[in-house]
Amino acid sequence: TLRDHDAVFQHVNRVRRRWARLLNVLSDVVPDNVWFTDLSLDSQGLVVQGSAIAHGGEEMVRIGRLVQDLKANPEFVAVIRDIQIESIKTVQEKEIELVEFTLTCKLTGTAQPGTL
């Protein structure tokens, strides 16, 4: 029925707006010289992969600040209950040394992939 279709469209719009806000948060808090290379969603939560330019240990501070800023953001923590640095490794890309990292962001009980 028309009422059922309206309900579905309203749900899709809510999900789209929530994702847009989460992606905006990620964009807003990313420090200089840090960027994301992949975002994916699985049954456990959001997986964020990224890189930072290695520069005397400052890259570790930047990655740590990214995690802290995400944990401090009310819109992000409304959906994400835990953020962990899953892995960090140093790689050489031609003459530039990079630090690649993976963050795992577990969803709250009410925010599952289909309802996010």
Short mmCIF file of N, CA and C in Angstrom, two decimals:
data_model
loop_
_atom_site.label_atom_id
_atom_site.label_comp_id
_atom_site.label_asym_id
_atom_site.label_seq_id
_atom_site.Cartn_x
_atom_site.Cartn_y
_atom_site.Cartn_z
N THR A 1 0.83 -1.17 0.00
CA THR A 1 0.00 0.00 0.00
C THR A 1 0.88 1.24 0.00
N LEU A 2 0.24 2.36 -0.25
CA LEU A 2 0.96 3.63 -0.27
C LEU A 2 1.55 3.96 1.10
N ARG A 3 0.83 3.64 2.15
CA ARG A 3 1.31 3.90 3.51
C ARG A 3 2.57 3.07 3.82
N ASP A 4 2.59 1.81 3.36
CA ASP A 4 3.76 0.96 3.56
C ASP A 4 4.98 1.51 2.81
N HIS A 5 4.74 1.97 1.59
CA HIS A 5 5.84 2.54 0.80
C HIS A 5 6.38 3.81 1.46
N ASP A 6 5.50 4.63 1.99
CA ASP A 6 5.94 5.84 2.69
C ASP A 6 6.81 5.48 3.89
N ALA A 7 6.42 4.46 4.63
CA ALA A 7 7.19 4.04 5.80
C ALA A 7 8.58 3.56 5.39
N VAL A 8 8.64 2.81 4.31
CA VAL A 8 9.94 2.33 3.82
C VAL A 8 10.81 3.50 3.40
N PHE A 9 10.26 4.44 2.64
CA PHE A 9 11.04 5.60 2.21
C PHE A 9 11.50 6.44 3.39
N GLN A 10 10.67 6.59 4.39
CA GLN A 10 11.07 7.34 5.58
C GLN A 10 12.24 6.65 6.28
N HIS A 11 12.17 5.32 6.38
CA HIS A 11 13.26 4.56 7.00
C HIS A 11 14.56 4.73 6.20
N VAL A 12 14.47 4.61 4.89
CA VAL A 12 15.66 4.76 4.04
C VAL A 12 16.25 6.16 4.21
N ASN A 13 15.42 7.17 4.26
CA ASN A 13 15.91 8.54 4.45
C ASN A 13 16.58 8.71 5.80
N ARG A 14 16.03 8.11 6.86
CA ARG A 14 16.66 8.20 8.19
C ARG A 14 18.04 7.54 8.17
N VAL A 15 18.12 6.35 7.55
CA VAL A 15 19.40 5.64 7.46
C VAL A 15 20.40 6.47 6.66
N ARG A 16 19.96 7.03 5.56
CA ARG A 16 20.85 7.85 4.72
C ARG A 16 21.36 9.07 5.49
N ARG A 17 20.49 9.74 6.22
CA ARG A 17 20.90 10.92 6.99
C ARG A 17 21.89 10.54 8.09
N ARG A 18 21.64 9.42 8.76
CA ARG A 18 22.56 8.99 9.82
C ARG A 18 23.94 8.69 9.25
N TRP A 19 24.01 8.00 8.10
CA TRP A 19 25.29 7.72 7.46
C TRP A 19 25.97 9.00 7.04
N ALA A 20 25.21 9.92 6.50
CA ALA A 20 25.79 11.21 6.08
C ALA A 20 26.41 11.92 7.28
N ARG A 21 25.72 11.91 8.42
CA ARG A 21 26.28 12.56 9.62
C ARG A 21 27.55 11.85 10.09
N LEU A 22 27.55 10.50 10.08
CA LEU A 22 28.74 9.77 10.52
C LEU A 22 29.92 10.03 9.59
N LEU A 23 29.68 10.06 8.29
CA LEU A 23 30.76 10.34 7.35
C LEU A 23 31.26 11.78 7.51
N ASN A 24 30.36 12.70 7.81
CA ASN A 24 30.78 14.08 8.07
C ASN A 24 31.66 14.15 9.31
N VAL A 25 31.29 13.41 10.36
CA VAL A 25 32.10 13.38 11.58
C VAL A 25 33.50 12.87 11.24
N LEU A 26 33.59 11.76 10.51
CA LEU A 26 34.89 11.22 10.13
C LEU A 26 35.70 12.25 9.36
N SER A 27 35.07 12.93 8.45
CA SER A 27 35.75 13.96 7.66
C SER A 27 36.20 15.13 8.53
N ASP A 28 35.36 15.53 9.47
CA ASP A 28 35.67 16.70 10.30
C ASP A 28 36.82 16.45 11.28
N VAL A 29 36.96 15.22 11.77
CA VAL A 29 37.95 14.98 12.83
C VAL A 29 39.29 14.45 12.31
N VAL A 30 39.38 14.13 11.04
CA VAL A 30 40.64 13.58 10.53
C VAL A 30 41.74 14.65 10.61
N PRO A 31 42.85 14.33 11.28
CA PRO A 31 43.94 15.30 11.41
C PRO A 31 44.70 15.50 10.09
N ASP A 32 45.48 16.56 10.01
CA ASP A 32 46.34 16.78 8.85
C ASP A 32 47.29 15.60 8.68
N ASN A 33 47.62 15.31 7.44
CA ASN A 33 48.55 14.23 7.08
C ASN A 33 48.05 12.84 7.45
N VAL A 34 46.73 12.72 7.65
CA VAL A 34 46.09 11.42 7.87
C VAL A 34 44.94 11.34 6.88
N TRP A 35 44.74 10.18 6.28
CA TRP A 35 43.62 10.01 5.35
C TRP A 35 43.10 8.57 5.45
N PHE A 36 41.86 8.41 5.00
CA PHE A 36 41.23 7.10 5.01
C PHE A 36 41.41 6.44 3.66
N THR A 37 41.69 5.13 3.69
CA THR A 37 41.86 4.38 2.45
C THR A 37 40.70 3.42 2.21
N ASP A 38 39.96 3.07 3.26
CA ASP A 38 38.83 2.15 3.10
C ASP A 38 37.91 2.26 4.30
N LEU A 39 36.63 2.25 4.04
CA LEU A 39 35.60 2.17 5.08
C LEU A 39 34.72 0.99 4.72
N SER A 40 34.46 0.12 5.69
CA SER A 40 33.57 -1.01 5.41
C SER A 40 32.73 -1.29 6.65
N LEU A 41 31.63 -1.93 6.43
CA LEU A 41 30.69 -2.27 7.49
C LEU A 41 30.45 -3.76 7.46
N ASP A 42 30.65 -4.40 8.60
CA ASP A 42 30.33 -5.82 8.70
C ASP A 42 29.42 -6.04 9.89
N SER A 43 29.19 -7.27 10.26
CA SER A 43 28.25 -7.56 11.35
C SER A 43 28.76 -7.05 12.70
N GLN A 44 30.05 -6.83 12.83
CA GLN A 44 30.63 -6.35 14.08
C GLN A 44 30.64 -4.83 14.17
N GLY A 45 30.70 -4.16 13.03
CA GLY A 45 30.74 -2.71 13.06
C GLY A 45 31.44 -2.11 11.87
N LEU A 46 31.91 -0.90 12.08
CA LEU A 46 32.58 -0.13 11.05
C LEU A 46 34.08 -0.38 11.14
N VAL A 47 34.71 -0.65 10.01
CA VAL A 47 36.15 -0.84 9.94
C VAL A 47 36.71 0.32 9.11
N VAL A 48 37.63 1.05 9.70
CA VAL A 48 38.23 2.22 9.05
C VAL A 48 39.71 1.92 8.85
N GLN A 49 40.14 1.98 7.60
CA GLN A 49 41.56 1.81 7.31
C GLN A 49 42.08 3.14 6.80
N GLY A 50 43.32 3.44 7.16
CA GLY A 50 43.88 4.71 6.74
C GLY A 50 45.39 4.70 6.77
N SER A 51 45.94 5.83 6.42
CA SER A 51 47.39 6.01 6.39
C SER A 51 47.73 7.39 6.94
N ALA A 52 48.96 7.50 7.41
CA ALA A 52 49.49 8.77 7.88
C ALA A 52 50.95 8.86 7.44
N ILE A 53 51.39 10.06 7.14
CA ILE A 53 52.78 10.26 6.79
C ILE A 53 53.61 10.16 8.06
N ALA A 54 54.61 9.28 8.04
CA ALA A 54 55.49 9.10 9.19
C ALA A 54 56.39 10.31 9.33
N HIS A 55 56.44 10.84 10.56
CA HIS A 55 57.27 12.02 10.79
C HIS A 55 57.64 12.09 12.27
N GLY A 56 58.68 11.36 12.66
CA GLY A 56 59.23 11.44 14.00
C GLY A 56 58.26 11.09 15.12
N GLY A 57 57.33 10.22 14.87
CA GLY A 57 56.38 9.82 15.91
C GLY A 57 55.11 10.65 15.96
N GLU A 58 55.09 11.77 15.22
CA GLU A 58 53.89 12.61 15.22
C GLU A 58 52.68 11.88 14.65
N GLU A 59 52.93 10.93 13.74
CA GLU A 59 51.83 10.19 13.13
C GLU A 59 51.05 9.38 14.18
N MET A 60 51.76 8.86 15.17
CA MET A 60 51.09 8.10 16.23
C MET A 60 50.21 9.03 17.08
N VAL A 61 50.69 10.23 17.32
CA VAL A 61 49.91 11.22 18.05
C VAL A 61 48.65 11.57 17.24
N ARG A 62 48.81 11.74 15.94
CA ARG A 62 47.65 12.08 15.09
C ARG A 62 46.61 10.97 15.08
N ILE A 63 47.06 9.73 14.96
CA ILE A 63 46.13 8.60 14.96
C ILE A 63 45.44 8.50 16.31
N GLY A 64 46.18 8.66 17.38
CA GLY A 64 45.59 8.65 18.73
C GLY A 64 44.58 9.77 18.91
N ARG A 65 44.90 10.96 18.37
CA ARG A 65 43.97 12.09 18.45
C ARG A 65 42.70 11.82 17.66
N LEU A 66 42.84 11.17 16.51
CA LEU A 66 41.67 10.80 15.71
C LEU A 66 40.73 9.92 16.53
N VAL A 67 41.28 8.91 17.18
CA VAL A 67 40.46 8.01 18.00
C VAL A 67 39.80 8.78 19.14
N GLN A 68 40.55 9.62 19.83
CA GLN A 68 39.99 10.39 20.94
C GLN A 68 38.90 11.36 20.48
N ASP A 69 39.11 12.01 19.33
CA ASP A 69 38.09 12.92 18.81
C ASP A 69 36.82 12.18 18.41
N LEU A 70 36.97 10.98 17.86
CA LEU A 70 35.78 10.18 17.53
C LEU A 70 35.04 9.77 18.81
N LYS A 71 35.79 9.36 19.83
CA LYS A 71 35.17 8.95 21.10
C LYS A 71 34.48 10.13 21.79
N ALA A 72 34.94 11.34 21.52
CA ALA A 72 34.37 12.53 22.16
C ALA A 72 33.19 13.11 21.37
N ASN A 73 32.93 12.61 20.18
CA ASN A 73 31.87 13.16 19.35
C ASN A 73 30.53 12.50 19.68
N PRO A 74 29.55 13.26 20.16
CA PRO A 74 28.27 12.68 20.57
C PRO A 74 27.51 11.98 19.44
N GLU A 75 27.59 12.50 18.22
CA GLU A 75 26.90 11.84 17.10
C GLU A 75 27.53 10.50 16.78
N PHE A 76 28.85 10.42 16.89
CA PHE A 76 29.55 9.18 16.58
C PHE A 76 29.30 8.13 17.66
N VAL A 77 29.41 8.53 18.92
CA VAL A 77 29.24 7.54 20.00
C VAL A 77 27.78 7.15 20.21
N ALA A 78 26.85 7.86 19.60
CA ALA A 78 25.46 7.44 19.65
C ALA A 78 25.26 6.15 18.86
N VAL A 79 26.15 5.88 17.91
CA VAL A 79 26.06 4.71 17.06
C VAL A 79 27.20 3.72 17.33
N ILE A 80 28.35 4.23 17.72
CA ILE A 80 29.54 3.42 17.94
C ILE A 80 29.81 3.32 19.44
N ARG A 81 29.91 2.09 19.95
CA ARG A 81 30.11 1.92 21.40
C ARG A 81 31.57 1.75 21.79
N ASP A 82 32.41 1.38 20.84
CA ASP A 82 33.82 1.17 21.17
C ASP A 82 34.66 1.38 19.92
N ILE A 83 35.79 2.03 20.06
CA ILE A 83 36.72 2.25 18.96
C ILE A 83 38.09 1.74 19.40
N GLN A 84 38.66 0.87 18.61
CA GLN A 84 39.97 0.31 18.93
C GLN A 84 40.91 0.46 17.74
N ILE A 85 42.18 0.69 18.04
CA ILE A 85 43.21 0.62 17.00
C ILE A 85 43.55 -0.85 16.86
N GLU A 86 43.14 -1.43 15.75
CA GLU A 86 43.31 -2.87 15.53
C GLU A 86 44.73 -3.20 15.09
N SER A 87 45.29 -2.37 14.21
CA SER A 87 46.65 -2.63 13.74
C SER A 87 47.29 -1.32 13.28
N ILE A 88 48.60 -1.31 13.40
CA ILE A 88 49.43 -0.20 12.90
C ILE A 88 50.71 -0.82 12.35
N LYS A 89 51.08 -0.40 11.14
CA LYS A 89 52.35 -0.88 10.59
C LYS A 89 52.96 0.21 9.72
N THR A 90 54.28 0.20 9.68
CA THR A 90 55.02 1.17 8.89
C THR A 90 55.36 0.53 7.55
N VAL A 91 55.14 1.29 6.47
CA VAL A 91 55.46 0.82 5.12
C VAL A 91 56.22 1.92 4.39
N GLN A 92 57.00 1.51 3.41
CA GLN A 92 57.75 2.45 2.60
C GLN A 92 57.09 2.53 1.23
N GLU A 93 56.66 3.71 0.83
CA GLU A 93 56.09 3.96 -0.50
C GLU A 93 57.05 4.88 -1.24
N LYS A 94 57.88 4.28 -2.08
CA LYS A 94 58.95 5.00 -2.77
C LYS A 94 59.81 5.71 -1.73
N GLU A 95 59.88 7.03 -1.75
CA GLU A 95 60.74 7.73 -0.78
C GLU A 95 59.98 8.20 0.45
N ILE A 96 58.70 7.86 0.57
CA ILE A 96 57.88 8.32 1.70
C ILE A 96 57.57 7.15 2.63
N GLU A 97 57.80 7.37 3.92
CA GLU A 97 57.45 6.37 4.92
C GLU A 97 56.04 6.66 5.43
N LEU A 98 55.18 5.65 5.39
CA LEU A 98 53.79 5.78 5.83
C LEU A 98 53.51 4.85 6.99
N VAL A 99 52.53 5.22 7.77
CA VAL A 99 52.00 4.35 8.80
C VAL A 99 50.57 4.01 8.39
N GLU A 100 50.31 2.71 8.19
CA GLU A 100 48.97 2.26 7.85
C GLU A 100 48.29 1.77 9.13
N PHE A 101 47.01 2.11 9.29
CA PHE A 101 46.30 1.72 10.50
C PHE A 101 44.91 1.21 10.17
N THR A 102 44.39 0.42 11.09
CA THR A 102 43.02 -0.07 11.00
C THR A 102 42.34 0.19 12.33
N LEU A 103 41.17 0.84 12.27
CA LEU A 103 40.34 1.07 13.45
C LEU A 103 39.10 0.19 13.34
N THR A 104 38.72 -0.43 14.44
CA THR A 104 37.45 -1.16 14.48
C THR A 104 36.52 -0.39 15.40
N CYS A 105 35.32 -0.16 14.91
CA CYS A 105 34.33 0.63 15.63
C CYS A 105 33.09 -0.24 15.82
N LYS A 106 32.91 -0.74 17.02
CA LYS A 106 31.77 -1.62 17.29
C LYS A 106 30.49 -0.81 17.41
N LEU A 107 29.44 -1.34 16.82
CA LEU A 107 28.15 -0.67 16.83
C LEU A 107 27.45 -0.85 18.17
N THR A 108 26.63 0.12 18.53
CA THR A 108 25.79 -0.03 19.72
C THR A 108 24.75 -1.10 19.41
N GLY A 109 24.07 -1.58 20.43
CA GLY A 109 23.07 -2.61 20.26
C GLY A 109 21.91 -2.18 19.37
N THR A 110 21.61 -0.89 19.35
CA THR A 110 20.48 -0.40 18.55
C THR A 110 20.88 -0.03 17.15
N ALA A 111 22.18 0.02 16.86
CA ALA A 111 22.66 0.43 15.54
C ALA A 111 23.26 -0.76 14.83
N GLN A 112 22.46 -1.52 14.15
CA GLN A 112 22.94 -2.64 13.35
C GLN A 112 23.05 -2.18 11.91
N PRO A 113 23.84 -2.88 11.09
CA PRO A 113 24.08 -2.42 9.72
C PRO A 113 22.83 -2.05 8.94
N GLY A 114 21.75 -2.79 9.06
CA GLY A 114 20.55 -2.48 8.32
C GLY A 114 19.74 -1.31 8.87
N THR A 115 20.01 -0.95 10.13
CA THR A 115 19.25 0.13 10.75
C THR A 115 20.06 1.40 10.91
N LEU A 116 21.35 1.32 10.61
CA LEU A 116 22.23 2.48 10.77
C LEU A 116 21.81 3.53 9.80
#
